Short mmCIF file of C-alpha atoms and ligand atoms in Angstrom, two decimals:
data_model
loop_
_atom_site.label_atom_id
_atom_site.label_comp_id
_atom_site.label_asym_id
_atom_site.label_seq_id
_atom_site.Cartn_x
_atom_site.Cartn_y
_atom_site.Cartn_z
CA MET A 110 72.71 74.44 94.71
CA LYS A 111 73.83 77.82 93.39
CA GLN A 112 76.75 79.57 95.03
CA ASP A 113 77.11 83.31 95.77
CA LEU A 114 80.10 85.44 96.71
CA LEU A 115 78.83 88.02 99.19
CA GLY A 116 81.98 88.62 101.21
CA LEU A 117 85.21 87.15 102.53
CA LYS A 118 83.99 87.09 106.12
CA GLY A 119 84.05 83.45 107.16
CA MET A 120 85.60 82.18 103.92
CA SER A 121 88.02 79.34 104.58
CA THR A 122 91.72 79.65 103.86
CA ASP A 123 91.46 76.70 101.46
CA SER A 124 88.73 78.40 99.44
CA ILE A 125 90.81 81.58 99.19
CA LYS A 126 93.86 79.59 98.07
CA ASN A 127 91.80 77.75 95.48
CA ILE A 128 90.49 81.02 94.02
CA LEU A 129 94.00 82.51 93.94
CA ASP A 130 95.50 79.45 92.24
CA THR A 131 92.67 79.41 89.68
CA ALA A 132 93.17 83.13 89.10
CA LYS A 133 96.87 82.58 88.52
CA THR A 134 95.99 80.24 85.67
CA MET A 135 93.50 82.76 84.34
CA LYS A 136 96.27 85.34 84.29
CA LEU A 137 98.22 83.16 81.89
CA ILE A 138 95.23 83.26 79.54
CA LEU A 139 95.22 87.06 79.79
CA SER A 140 98.77 87.19 78.54
CA GLN A 141 97.87 85.34 75.32
CA PRO A 142 96.93 87.16 72.11
CA ASN A 143 93.79 84.99 71.94
CA LYS A 144 92.02 85.37 75.29
CA LYS A 145 88.86 83.45 74.43
CA THR A 146 88.08 80.40 76.57
CA PRO A 147 84.87 78.34 76.59
CA HIS A 148 84.55 78.29 80.42
CA LEU A 149 81.26 80.23 80.53
CA GLN A 150 79.92 79.46 77.08
CA GLY A 151 76.18 80.05 76.90
CA ARG A 152 75.98 81.64 80.37
CA THR A 153 74.69 85.15 80.97
CA VAL A 154 76.40 87.62 83.28
CA VAL A 155 74.63 90.87 84.16
CA ASN A 156 76.37 93.76 85.92
CA LEU A 157 73.90 95.78 88.00
CA PHE A 158 75.69 98.88 89.29
CA TYR A 159 74.04 101.48 91.51
CA GLU A 160 77.34 103.25 92.09
CA ASN A 161 80.04 104.44 89.69
CA SER A 162 82.86 102.15 88.72
CA THR A 163 85.62 101.94 86.14
CA ARG A 164 87.81 99.00 87.11
CA THR A 165 85.33 96.65 88.77
CA ARG A 166 82.57 96.91 86.20
CA MET A 167 84.82 96.76 83.17
CA SER A 168 86.83 93.86 84.53
CA PHE A 169 83.71 91.80 85.28
CA GLU A 170 82.47 92.54 81.76
CA LEU A 171 85.78 91.64 80.11
CA ALA A 172 86.20 88.57 82.32
CA ALA A 173 82.75 87.33 81.24
CA LYS A 174 83.49 88.02 77.57
CA TYR A 175 86.92 86.35 77.68
CA MET A 176 85.16 83.22 78.96
CA SER A 177 82.56 83.38 76.15
CA ALA A 178 79.59 84.40 78.33
CA ASN A 179 76.88 86.83 77.25
CA ALA A 180 77.64 89.98 79.22
CA ALA A 181 75.31 92.92 79.78
CA ASN A 182 75.50 96.02 81.96
CA ILE A 183 72.83 98.09 83.59
CA THR A 184 73.36 101.20 85.68
CA ALA A 185 70.89 102.83 88.02
CA SER A 186 70.95 106.10 86.11
CA GLY A 187 69.85 104.54 82.81
CA SER A 188 67.25 102.13 84.19
CA SER A 189 63.75 102.04 85.69
CA VAL A 190 65.42 102.68 89.07
CA GLN A 191 65.02 106.32 88.01
CA LYS A 192 61.26 105.69 87.77
CA GLY A 193 61.17 104.41 91.33
CA GLU A 194 61.59 100.66 90.83
CA THR A 195 62.93 98.96 93.94
CA LEU A 196 66.20 97.04 94.04
CA ILE A 197 64.30 93.79 94.67
CA ASP A 198 62.01 94.29 91.65
CA THR A 199 64.94 95.25 89.44
CA ALA A 200 66.91 92.17 90.49
CA ARG A 201 63.86 89.90 89.97
CA THR A 202 63.35 91.37 86.51
CA LEU A 203 66.95 90.72 85.49
CA ASN A 204 66.76 87.22 86.96
CA ALA A 205 63.65 86.49 84.89
CA MET A 206 65.63 87.25 81.73
CA GLY A 207 67.83 84.21 82.20
CA THR A 208 70.70 85.72 84.15
CA ASP A 209 73.10 83.11 85.51
CA ILE A 210 75.43 85.46 87.39
CA LEU A 211 74.27 88.80 88.79
CA VAL A 212 77.16 91.08 89.72
CA MET A 213 75.94 93.93 91.87
CA ARG A 214 77.24 97.10 93.44
CA HIS A 215 75.09 99.14 95.79
CA SER A 216 75.60 101.98 98.25
CA MET A 217 73.71 100.07 100.95
CA SER A 218 75.73 97.66 103.07
CA GLY A 219 74.08 94.24 102.90
CA ALA A 220 72.18 94.85 99.63
CA PRO A 221 73.53 91.67 97.96
CA ASN A 222 72.57 89.63 101.02
CA VAL A 223 68.97 90.75 100.48
CA ILE A 224 68.99 89.83 96.79
CA ALA A 225 70.87 86.50 96.88
CA PRO A 226 68.07 84.46 98.52
CA ILE A 227 65.37 85.71 96.13
CA VAL A 228 67.05 85.11 92.76
CA SER A 229 68.13 81.87 91.11
CA ALA A 230 71.22 83.59 89.65
CA SER A 231 74.51 83.46 91.55
CA VAL A 232 75.08 86.85 93.16
CA ILE A 233 78.55 88.39 93.31
CA ASN A 234 79.05 91.40 95.56
CA ALA A 235 81.01 94.04 93.63
CA GLY A 236 80.99 96.41 96.61
CA ASP A 237 78.17 97.08 99.10
CA GLY A 238 78.35 100.42 100.92
CA MET A 239 80.97 100.34 103.65
CA ASN A 240 80.75 96.58 104.12
CA GLU A 241 82.71 94.36 101.70
CA HIS A 242 84.31 94.23 98.29
CA PRO A 243 85.45 90.61 98.15
CA THR A 244 86.86 90.49 94.61
CA GLN A 245 88.98 93.56 95.37
CA ALA A 246 90.63 91.86 98.34
CA LEU A 247 91.11 88.68 96.28
CA LEU A 248 92.83 90.64 93.51
CA ASP A 249 94.98 92.40 96.10
CA MET A 250 95.98 89.03 97.53
CA LEU A 251 96.65 87.62 94.04
CA THR A 252 99.01 90.54 93.38
CA MET A 253 100.81 89.84 96.67
CA TYR A 254 100.85 86.08 96.02
CA GLU A 255 102.58 86.55 92.68
CA HIS A 256 105.33 88.56 94.34
CA LEU A 257 105.60 86.26 97.34
CA GLY A 258 105.77 83.10 95.28
CA SER A 259 104.03 80.85 97.79
CA PHE A 260 101.15 80.82 100.27
CA GLU A 261 103.66 80.11 103.07
CA ASN A 262 105.07 83.62 102.66
CA PHE A 263 101.76 85.19 103.67
CA LYS A 264 102.48 84.05 107.24
CA GLY A 265 103.65 87.07 109.21
CA LEU A 266 103.55 89.31 106.12
CA ARG A 267 103.36 92.90 107.37
CA VAL A 268 100.62 94.75 105.55
CA ALA A 269 100.03 98.45 106.36
CA ILE A 270 96.69 99.81 105.15
CA VAL A 271 96.52 103.60 105.32
CA GLY A 272 93.65 106.02 104.71
CA ASP A 273 89.90 106.24 105.07
CA ALA A 274 89.29 102.92 106.78
CA TYR A 275 85.99 104.07 108.23
CA HIS A 276 84.18 104.23 104.87
CA SER A 277 86.19 101.48 103.17
CA ARG A 278 84.71 98.15 102.10
CA VAL A 279 88.14 97.36 100.65
CA VAL A 280 89.79 97.38 104.08
CA ARG A 281 87.16 95.11 105.60
CA SER A 282 87.43 92.45 102.91
CA ASN A 283 91.23 92.65 103.02
CA ILE A 284 91.25 92.18 106.78
CA TYR A 285 89.10 89.03 106.52
CA GLY A 286 91.16 87.63 103.67
CA LEU A 287 94.63 88.54 104.95
CA ASN A 288 93.84 87.28 108.45
CA ALA A 289 92.76 83.95 106.97
CA MET A 290 96.11 83.78 105.12
CA GLY A 291 98.10 84.51 108.29
CA ALA A 292 99.30 88.05 107.50
CA ASP A 293 99.78 90.78 110.15
CA VAL A 294 97.63 93.75 109.23
CA CYS A 295 98.05 97.26 110.62
CA VAL A 296 95.46 99.94 109.76
CA ALA A 297 96.42 103.63 110.04
CA GLY A 298 94.79 106.99 109.46
CA PRO A 299 93.36 110.01 111.24
CA ALA A 300 91.30 109.09 114.31
CA THR A 301 88.14 110.41 112.64
CA LEU A 302 88.57 107.93 109.77
CA LEU A 303 89.29 104.87 111.91
CA PRO A 304 86.24 102.85 112.91
CA GLN A 305 85.76 102.18 116.59
CA LYS A 306 86.68 98.67 117.63
CA MET A 307 88.52 97.83 114.41
CA GLU A 308 91.05 96.06 116.66
CA ASP A 309 88.32 93.52 117.36
CA MET A 310 88.74 92.38 113.74
CA GLY A 311 92.20 91.11 114.66
CA VAL A 312 94.36 93.96 113.36
CA LYS A 313 96.60 96.63 114.84
CA VAL A 314 95.20 100.17 114.60
CA THR A 315 97.18 103.39 114.87
CA THR A 316 96.96 107.09 114.03
CA ASP A 317 100.72 107.12 113.44
CA VAL A 318 101.29 106.35 109.75
CA ASP A 319 105.05 106.23 110.18
CA GLU A 320 104.68 103.54 112.82
CA ALA A 321 102.41 101.51 110.52
CA LEU A 322 104.79 101.80 107.58
CA LYS A 323 107.92 100.84 109.51
CA ASP A 324 109.27 97.55 108.06
CA ALA A 325 106.05 96.85 106.18
CA ASP A 326 106.17 94.35 103.30
CA VAL A 327 103.07 95.81 101.66
CA VAL A 328 101.76 99.37 101.86
CA MET A 329 98.20 99.88 100.71
CA GLY A 330 96.63 103.33 100.39
CA LEU A 331 92.86 103.76 100.67
CA ARG A 332 90.93 106.47 98.89
CA ILE A 333 89.42 109.31 100.88
CA GLN A 334 85.74 108.58 100.22
CA LEU A 335 84.40 112.10 99.97
CA GLU A 336 81.08 110.82 98.59
CA ARG A 337 80.36 108.97 101.84
CA GLN A 338 81.30 111.79 104.20
CA LYS A 339 78.50 113.99 105.42
CA LYS A 340 80.76 116.30 107.36
CA GLY A 341 84.42 117.22 107.09
CA LEU A 342 86.32 114.53 108.96
CA PHE A 343 89.68 116.18 108.41
CA PRO A 344 90.57 119.87 108.05
CA SER A 345 91.78 119.92 104.43
CA VAL A 346 93.08 117.66 101.71
CA ARG A 347 96.45 119.39 101.89
CA GLU A 348 96.73 118.76 105.61
CA TYR A 349 95.64 115.17 105.14
CA HIS A 350 98.44 114.61 102.66
CA LYS A 351 100.99 116.23 104.93
CA TYR A 352 100.20 114.08 107.96
CA PHE A 353 98.81 110.87 106.49
CA GLY A 354 99.64 110.79 102.77
CA ILE A 355 102.19 108.29 101.47
CA ASN A 356 105.08 110.05 99.76
CA GLU A 357 108.59 108.92 98.86
CA ASP A 358 110.01 109.70 102.30
CA ARG A 359 107.32 107.80 104.13
CA LEU A 360 107.56 104.84 101.78
CA LYS A 361 111.26 104.55 102.69
CA LEU A 362 110.16 103.51 106.20
CA ALA A 363 108.81 100.27 104.74
CA LYS A 364 111.05 97.39 103.60
CA LYS A 365 113.24 98.22 100.63
CA ASP A 366 111.26 96.15 98.15
CA ALA A 367 107.83 96.73 99.74
CA LEU A 368 104.87 96.72 97.36
CA LEU A 369 102.83 99.89 97.03
CA MET A 370 99.17 99.17 96.36
CA HIS A 371 95.91 101.10 95.97
CA PRO A 372 92.49 99.82 94.88
CA GLY A 373 91.84 102.87 92.72
CA PRO A 374 90.64 105.36 91.85
CA VAL A 375 93.63 107.24 93.31
CA ASN A 376 93.34 110.83 94.44
CA ARG A 377 96.86 111.85 93.44
CA GLY A 378 98.44 114.16 95.96
CA VAL A 379 95.98 113.13 98.68
CA GLU A 380 96.39 109.53 99.86
CA LEU A 381 99.43 108.94 97.60
CA SER A 382 101.88 111.37 96.02
CA SER A 383 102.14 111.13 92.24
CA SER A 384 105.78 110.12 92.56
CA VAL A 385 104.93 106.93 94.48
CA VAL A 386 101.94 106.10 92.24
CA ASP A 387 104.30 106.16 89.27
CA GLY A 388 107.31 104.85 91.20
CA GLU A 389 109.10 101.52 90.97
CA GLN A 390 107.39 99.97 93.95
CA SER A 391 103.91 100.63 92.63
CA VAL A 392 101.96 97.54 91.56
CA ILE A 393 98.73 99.44 90.94
CA ASP A 394 98.56 98.42 87.27
CA ASP A 395 99.25 94.77 88.20
CA GLN A 396 96.31 94.97 90.56
CA VAL A 397 94.09 95.93 87.63
CA THR A 398 95.23 92.90 85.61
CA SER A 399 94.81 90.69 88.67
CA GLY A 400 91.25 92.05 88.89
CA VAL A 401 90.28 90.56 85.53
CA ALA A 402 91.92 87.22 86.41
CA VAL A 403 90.26 87.00 89.83
CA ARG A 404 86.85 87.77 88.38
CA MET A 405 87.34 85.09 85.73
CA ALA A 406 88.30 82.62 88.46
CA VAL A 407 85.38 83.50 90.72
CA MET A 408 82.79 83.26 87.93
CA TYR A 409 84.28 80.01 86.63
CA LEU A 410 84.33 78.39 90.08
CA LEU A 411 80.82 79.65 90.96
CA SER A 412 79.39 78.33 87.72
CA ARG A 413 80.55 74.80 88.54
CA GLY A 414 79.76 74.91 92.25
CA GLY A 415 83.44 74.90 93.22
CA LEU A 416 83.91 78.22 94.99
CA TYR A 417 83.73 76.83 98.53
N1 LIG B 763 87.09 101.02 93.92
C1 LIG B 763 87.03 100.68 95.32
C2 LIG B 763 85.61 100.54 95.78
O1 LIG B 763 84.69 100.61 94.98
C3 LIG B 763 87.79 101.63 96.15
C4 LIG B 763 87.33 103.05 96.12
O2 LIG B 763 86.38 103.40 95.42
O3 LIG B 763 87.94 103.83 96.84
O4 LIG B 763 85.38 100.38 96.95
#
Protein backbone atom coordinates (compact mmCIF):
# COMPACT_ATOMS: atom_id res chain seq x y z
CA MET A 1 0.00 0.00 0.00
CA LYS A 2 1.25 3.50 -0.75
CA GLN A 3 2.39 5.72 2.09
CA ASP A 4 1.77 9.47 2.52
CA LEU A 5 3.33 12.07 4.80
CA LEU A 6 0.52 14.42 5.80
CA GLY A 7 1.76 15.54 9.21
CA LEU A 8 3.73 14.62 12.30
CA LYS A 9 0.64 14.39 14.49
CA GLY A 10 0.52 10.83 15.73
CA MET A 11 3.83 9.79 14.16
CA SER A 12 5.73 7.39 16.39
CA THR A 13 9.06 8.28 17.94
CA ASP A 14 10.64 5.31 16.15
CA SER A 15 9.45 6.53 12.76
CA ILE A 16 10.86 10.00 13.45
CA LYS A 17 14.20 8.52 14.53
CA ASN A 18 14.32 6.35 11.43
CA ILE A 19 13.73 9.36 9.15
CA LEU A 20 16.39 11.39 10.98
CA ASP A 21 18.97 8.60 10.80
CA THR A 22 18.25 8.08 7.10
CA ALA A 23 18.52 11.84 6.53
CA LYS A 24 21.88 11.88 8.29
CA THR A 25 23.16 9.41 5.72
CA MET A 26 21.65 11.48 2.93
CA LYS A 27 23.56 14.48 4.25
CA LEU A 28 26.80 12.62 3.67
CA ILE A 29 25.81 12.22 0.03
CA LEU A 30 25.17 15.97 -0.17
CA SER A 31 28.73 16.66 0.89
CA GLN A 32 30.15 14.67 -2.04
CA PRO A 33 31.07 16.28 -5.36
CA ASN A 34 28.95 13.63 -7.11
CA LYS A 35 25.51 13.75 -5.49
CA LYS A 36 23.74 11.34 -7.83
CA THR A 37 22.24 8.22 -6.25
CA PRO A 38 19.93 5.67 -7.90
CA HIS A 39 17.41 5.60 -5.00
CA LEU A 40 14.48 6.98 -7.02
CA GLN A 41 15.56 5.98 -10.51
CA GLY A 42 12.61 5.95 -12.90
CA ARG A 43 10.20 7.52 -10.37
CA THR A 44 8.38 10.79 -11.01
CA VAL A 45 8.07 13.51 -8.40
CA VAL A 46 5.72 16.45 -9.05
CA ASN A 47 5.71 19.59 -6.91
CA LEU A 48 2.25 21.20 -6.88
CA PHE A 49 2.53 24.56 -5.12
CA TYR A 50 -0.43 26.88 -4.56
CA GLU A 51 1.64 29.16 -2.34
CA ASN A 52 5.05 30.75 -2.82
CA SER A 53 8.16 28.94 -1.72
CA THR A 54 11.91 29.15 -2.17
CA ARG A 55 13.44 26.61 0.19
CA THR A 56 10.79 23.91 0.32
CA ARG A 57 10.08 23.70 -3.39
CA MET A 58 13.68 23.90 -4.50
CA SER A 59 14.84 21.37 -1.93
CA PHE A 60 12.17 18.84 -2.94
CA GLU A 61 13.18 19.34 -6.58
CA LEU A 62 16.89 18.97 -5.88
CA ALA A 63 16.30 16.02 -3.54
CA ALA A 64 14.36 14.24 -6.30
CA LYS A 65 17.04 15.01 -8.89
CA TYR A 66 19.91 13.92 -6.64
CA MET A 67 18.15 10.55 -6.31
CA SER A 68 17.71 10.27 -10.11
CA ALA A 69 13.93 10.82 -10.19
CA ASN A 70 12.12 12.76 -12.90
CA ALA A 71 11.16 16.01 -11.19
CA ALA A 72 8.61 18.54 -12.39
CA ASN A 73 7.08 21.65 -10.85
CA ILE A 74 3.73 23.28 -11.30
CA THR A 75 2.52 26.45 -9.62
CA ALA A 76 -1.04 27.68 -9.35
CA SER A 77 -0.26 30.89 -11.18
CA GLY A 78 1.01 29.15 -14.32
CA SER A 79 -1.58 26.37 -14.48
CA SER A 80 -5.24 25.73 -15.31
CA VAL A 81 -6.00 26.65 -11.67
CA GLN A 82 -6.14 30.17 -13.13
CA LYS A 83 -8.91 28.94 -15.45
CA GLY A 84 -10.93 27.69 -12.51
CA GLU A 85 -9.84 24.05 -12.29
CA THR A 86 -10.39 22.62 -8.83
CA LEU A 87 -7.61 21.25 -6.64
CA ILE A 88 -9.09 17.74 -6.91
CA ASP A 89 -9.18 17.84 -10.73
CA THR A 90 -5.66 19.25 -10.90
CA ALA A 91 -4.33 16.53 -8.59
CA ARG A 92 -6.17 13.80 -10.56
CA THR A 93 -4.70 15.13 -13.79
CA LEU A 94 -1.16 15.07 -12.45
CA ASN A 95 -1.74 11.59 -11.02
CA ALA A 96 -2.89 10.36 -14.43
CA MET A 97 0.45 11.40 -15.89
CA GLY A 98 2.31 8.75 -13.92
CA THR A 99 3.25 10.73 -10.83
CA ASP A 100 4.68 8.55 -8.07
CA ILE A 101 5.13 11.26 -5.43
CA LEU A 102 2.95 14.38 -5.32
CA VAL A 103 4.42 17.10 -3.12
CA MET A 104 1.82 19.73 -2.39
CA ARG A 105 1.52 23.08 -0.69
CA HIS A 106 -1.84 24.77 -0.26
CA SER A 107 -3.24 27.67 1.74
CA MET A 108 -6.11 25.51 3.00
CA SER A 109 -5.45 23.47 6.13
CA GLY A 110 -6.24 19.82 5.38
CA ALA A 111 -5.89 20.10 1.58
CA PRO A 112 -3.42 17.16 1.34
CA ASN A 113 -5.75 15.02 3.46
CA VAL A 114 -8.44 15.54 0.80
CA ILE A 115 -6.11 14.61 -2.06
CA ALA A 116 -4.26 11.63 -0.55
CA PRO A 117 -7.20 9.18 -0.66
CA ILE A 118 -8.08 9.95 -4.29
CA VAL A 119 -4.68 9.60 -5.97
CA SER A 120 -2.44 6.57 -6.33
CA ALA A 121 0.67 8.75 -5.87
CA SER A 122 2.18 9.16 -2.42
CA VAL A 123 1.25 12.62 -1.13
CA ILE A 124 3.73 14.70 0.86
CA ASN A 125 2.42 17.77 2.66
CA ALA A 126 4.79 20.67 1.97
CA GLY A 127 2.71 23.03 4.12
CA ASP A 128 -1.09 23.26 4.42
CA GLY A 129 -2.44 26.59 5.65
CA MET A 130 -1.96 26.96 9.38
CA ASN A 131 -1.94 23.22 10.02
CA GLU A 132 1.32 21.33 9.44
CA HIS A 133 4.64 21.43 7.64
CA PRO A 134 6.08 18.04 8.56
CA THR A 135 9.31 18.12 6.55
CA GLN A 136 10.17 21.51 8.08
CA ALA A 137 9.93 20.11 11.61
CA LEU A 138 11.93 17.04 10.56
CA LEU A 139 14.70 19.22 9.13
CA ASP A 140 14.65 21.33 12.29
CA MET A 141 15.03 18.17 14.37
CA LEU A 142 17.80 16.86 12.09
CA THR A 143 19.70 20.12 12.63
CA MET A 144 19.28 19.75 16.41
CA TYR A 145 20.16 16.03 16.29
CA GLU A 146 23.46 16.75 14.56
CA HIS A 147 24.41 19.20 17.30
CA LEU A 148 23.14 16.99 20.11
CA GLY A 149 24.89 13.88 18.87
CA SER A 150 22.30 11.40 20.11
CA PHE A 151 18.54 10.93 20.43
CA GLU A 152 18.97 10.66 24.23
CA ASN A 153 19.89 14.34 24.36
CA PHE A 154 16.47 15.37 23.08
CA LYS A 155 15.07 14.38 26.49
CA GLY A 156 14.45 17.56 28.45
CA LEU A 157 15.92 19.74 25.68
CA ARG A 158 14.58 23.26 26.21
CA VAL A 159 13.25 24.63 22.95
CA ALA A 160 11.84 28.19 22.89
CA ILE A 161 9.72 28.99 19.82
CA VAL A 162 9.01 32.71 19.47
CA GLY A 163 6.79 34.62 17.06
CA ASP A 164 3.56 34.24 15.14
CA ALA A 165 2.48 30.88 16.50
CA TYR A 166 -1.15 31.49 15.62
CA HIS A 167 -0.62 31.33 11.85
CA SER A 168 2.33 28.93 11.93
CA ARG A 169 2.20 25.40 10.54
CA VAL A 170 5.89 25.16 11.46
CA VAL A 171 5.17 25.47 15.18
CA ARG A 172 2.46 22.82 15.11
CA SER A 173 4.61 20.21 13.36
CA ASN A 174 7.54 21.02 15.64
CA ILE A 175 5.38 20.59 18.73
CA TYR A 176 4.22 17.14 17.60
CA GLY A 177 7.72 16.06 16.64
CA LEU A 178 9.62 17.53 19.60
CA ASN A 179 7.07 16.19 22.10
CA ALA A 180 7.51 12.72 20.61
CA MET A 181 11.29 13.08 21.09
CA GLY A 182 10.90 14.14 24.74
CA ALA A 183 11.88 17.82 24.44
CA ASP A 184 10.35 20.61 26.57
CA VAL A 185 8.81 23.20 24.27
CA CYS A 186 7.88 26.74 25.29
CA VAL A 187 5.99 28.95 22.81
CA ALA A 188 6.13 32.75 23.21
CA GLY A 189 4.76 35.80 21.45
CA PRO A 190 2.19 38.57 21.75
CA ALA A 191 -1.16 37.35 23.11
CA THR A 192 -2.85 38.12 19.79
CA LEU A 193 -0.49 35.73 17.98
CA LEU A 194 -0.80 32.84 20.44
CA PRO A 195 -3.57 30.36 19.67
CA GLN A 196 -6.05 29.66 22.42
CA LYS A 197 -5.49 26.35 24.14
CA MET A 198 -2.02 25.79 22.72
CA GLU A 199 -1.12 24.47 26.19
CA ASP A 200 -3.38 21.52 25.41
CA MET A 201 -0.77 20.44 22.86
CA GLY A 202 1.61 19.75 25.75
CA VAL A 203 3.74 22.90 25.67
CA LYS A 204 4.31 25.91 27.90
CA VAL A 205 2.89 29.17 26.53
CA THR A 206 3.90 32.68 27.58
CA THR A 207 3.77 36.28 26.40
CA ASP A 208 7.10 36.92 28.11
CA VAL A 209 9.83 36.22 25.55
CA ASP A 210 12.59 36.71 28.11
CA GLU A 211 11.07 34.01 30.29
CA ALA A 212 10.88 31.63 27.31
CA LEU A 213 14.48 32.28 26.31
CA LYS A 214 15.95 31.85 29.78
CA ASP A 215 18.29 28.81 29.74
CA ALA A 216 16.93 27.59 26.42
CA ASP A 217 19.05 25.12 24.42
CA VAL A 218 17.37 26.04 21.15
CA VAL A 219 15.76 29.35 20.18
CA MET A 220 13.54 29.27 17.12
CA GLY A 221 12.05 32.41 15.60
CA LEU A 222 8.84 32.23 13.58
CA ARG A 223 8.02 34.58 10.74
CA ILE A 224 5.28 37.15 11.17
CA GLN A 225 2.84 35.84 8.57
CA LEU A 226 1.47 39.10 7.23
CA GLU A 227 -0.19 37.29 4.31
CA ARG A 228 -2.46 35.37 6.69
CA GLN A 229 -3.46 38.32 8.85
CA LYS A 230 -6.69 40.05 7.98
CA LYS A 231 -6.33 42.71 10.63
CA GLY A 232 -3.37 44.20 12.46
CA LEU A 233 -2.63 41.87 15.34
CA PHE A 234 0.16 44.04 16.70
CA PRO A 235 0.62 47.82 16.54
CA SER A 236 3.72 48.04 14.33
CA VAL A 237 6.65 45.99 13.13
CA ARG A 238 9.00 48.25 15.06
CA GLU A 239 7.11 47.70 18.28
CA TYR A 240 6.96 43.97 17.64
CA HIS A 241 10.74 43.85 17.34
CA LYS A 242 11.22 45.88 20.48
CA TYR A 243 9.06 43.66 22.68
CA PHE A 244 9.23 40.26 21.01
CA GLY A 245 12.10 40.28 18.51
CA ILE A 246 15.22 38.22 19.21
CA ASN A 247 18.31 40.41 19.34
CA GLU A 248 21.78 39.85 20.77
CA ASP A 249 20.77 40.87 24.30
CA ARG A 250 17.78 38.58 24.39
CA LEU A 251 19.74 35.68 22.95
CA LYS A 252 22.18 35.99 25.87
CA LEU A 253 19.36 34.82 28.16
CA ALA A 254 19.55 31.39 26.52
CA LYS A 255 22.37 28.91 27.20
CA LYS A 256 25.77 30.06 26.00
CA ASP A 257 25.92 27.67 23.07
CA ALA A 258 22.18 27.70 22.28
CA LEU A 259 21.24 27.20 18.64
CA LEU A 260 19.42 30.00 16.86
CA MET A 261 16.98 28.69 14.25
CA HIS A 262 14.39 30.06 11.84
CA PRO A 263 12.46 28.24 9.10
CA GLY A 264 12.85 31.13 6.67
CA PRO A 265 12.10 33.39 5.02
CA VAL A 266 13.38 35.73 7.74
CA ASN A 267 12.01 39.24 8.12
CA ARG A 268 15.29 40.80 9.26
CA GLY A 269 14.77 43.36 11.98
CA VAL A 270 11.32 41.97 12.85
CA GLU A 271 11.40 38.49 14.40
CA LEU A 272 15.23 38.38 14.41
CA SER A 273 17.82 41.16 14.33
CA SER A 274 20.29 40.94 11.45
CA SER A 275 23.12 40.53 13.94
CA VAL A 276 21.71 37.26 15.31
CA VAL A 277 20.76 35.94 11.85
CA ASP A 278 24.39 36.35 10.83
CA GLY A 279 25.81 35.56 14.27
CA GLU A 280 27.79 32.56 15.47
CA GLN A 281 24.85 30.79 17.03
CA SER A 282 22.78 30.87 13.87
CA VAL A 283 22.25 27.49 12.18
CA ILE A 284 19.81 28.84 9.61
CA ASP A 285 21.98 27.77 6.65
CA ASP A 286 22.44 24.29 8.18
CA GLN A 287 18.67 24.04 8.34
CA VAL A 288 18.52 24.60 4.59
CA THR A 289 21.01 21.78 3.93
CA SER A 290 19.13 19.56 6.38
CA GLY A 291 16.00 20.32 4.34
CA VAL A 292 17.41 18.68 1.22
CA ALA A 293 18.61 15.65 3.23
CA VAL A 294 15.29 15.19 5.04
CA ARG A 295 13.34 15.39 1.79
CA MET A 296 15.63 12.81 0.22
CA ALA A 297 15.09 10.54 3.23
CA VAL A 298 11.32 10.96 3.26
CA MET A 299 10.94 10.28 -0.48
CA TYR A 300 13.30 7.30 -0.32
CA LEU A 301 11.50 5.74 2.65
CA LEU A 302 8.03 6.42 1.18
CA SER A 303 8.97 4.86 -2.13
CA ARG A 304 9.85 1.58 -0.43
CA GLY A 305 7.01 1.59 2.08
CA GLY A 306 9.37 2.17 5.01
CA LEU A 307 8.28 5.54 6.38
CA TYR A 308 6.21 4.16 9.27
N1 LIG B 1 8.59 28.55 5.05
C1 LIG B 1 7.76 28.21 6.18
C2 LIG B 1 6.36 27.85 5.73
O1 LIG B 1 6.10 27.76 4.55
C3 LIG B 1 7.75 29.28 7.20
C4 LIG B 1 7.22 30.61 6.76
O2 LIG B 1 6.83 30.79 5.60
O3 LIG B 1 7.18 31.48 7.61
O4 LIG B 1 5.51 27.66 6.56
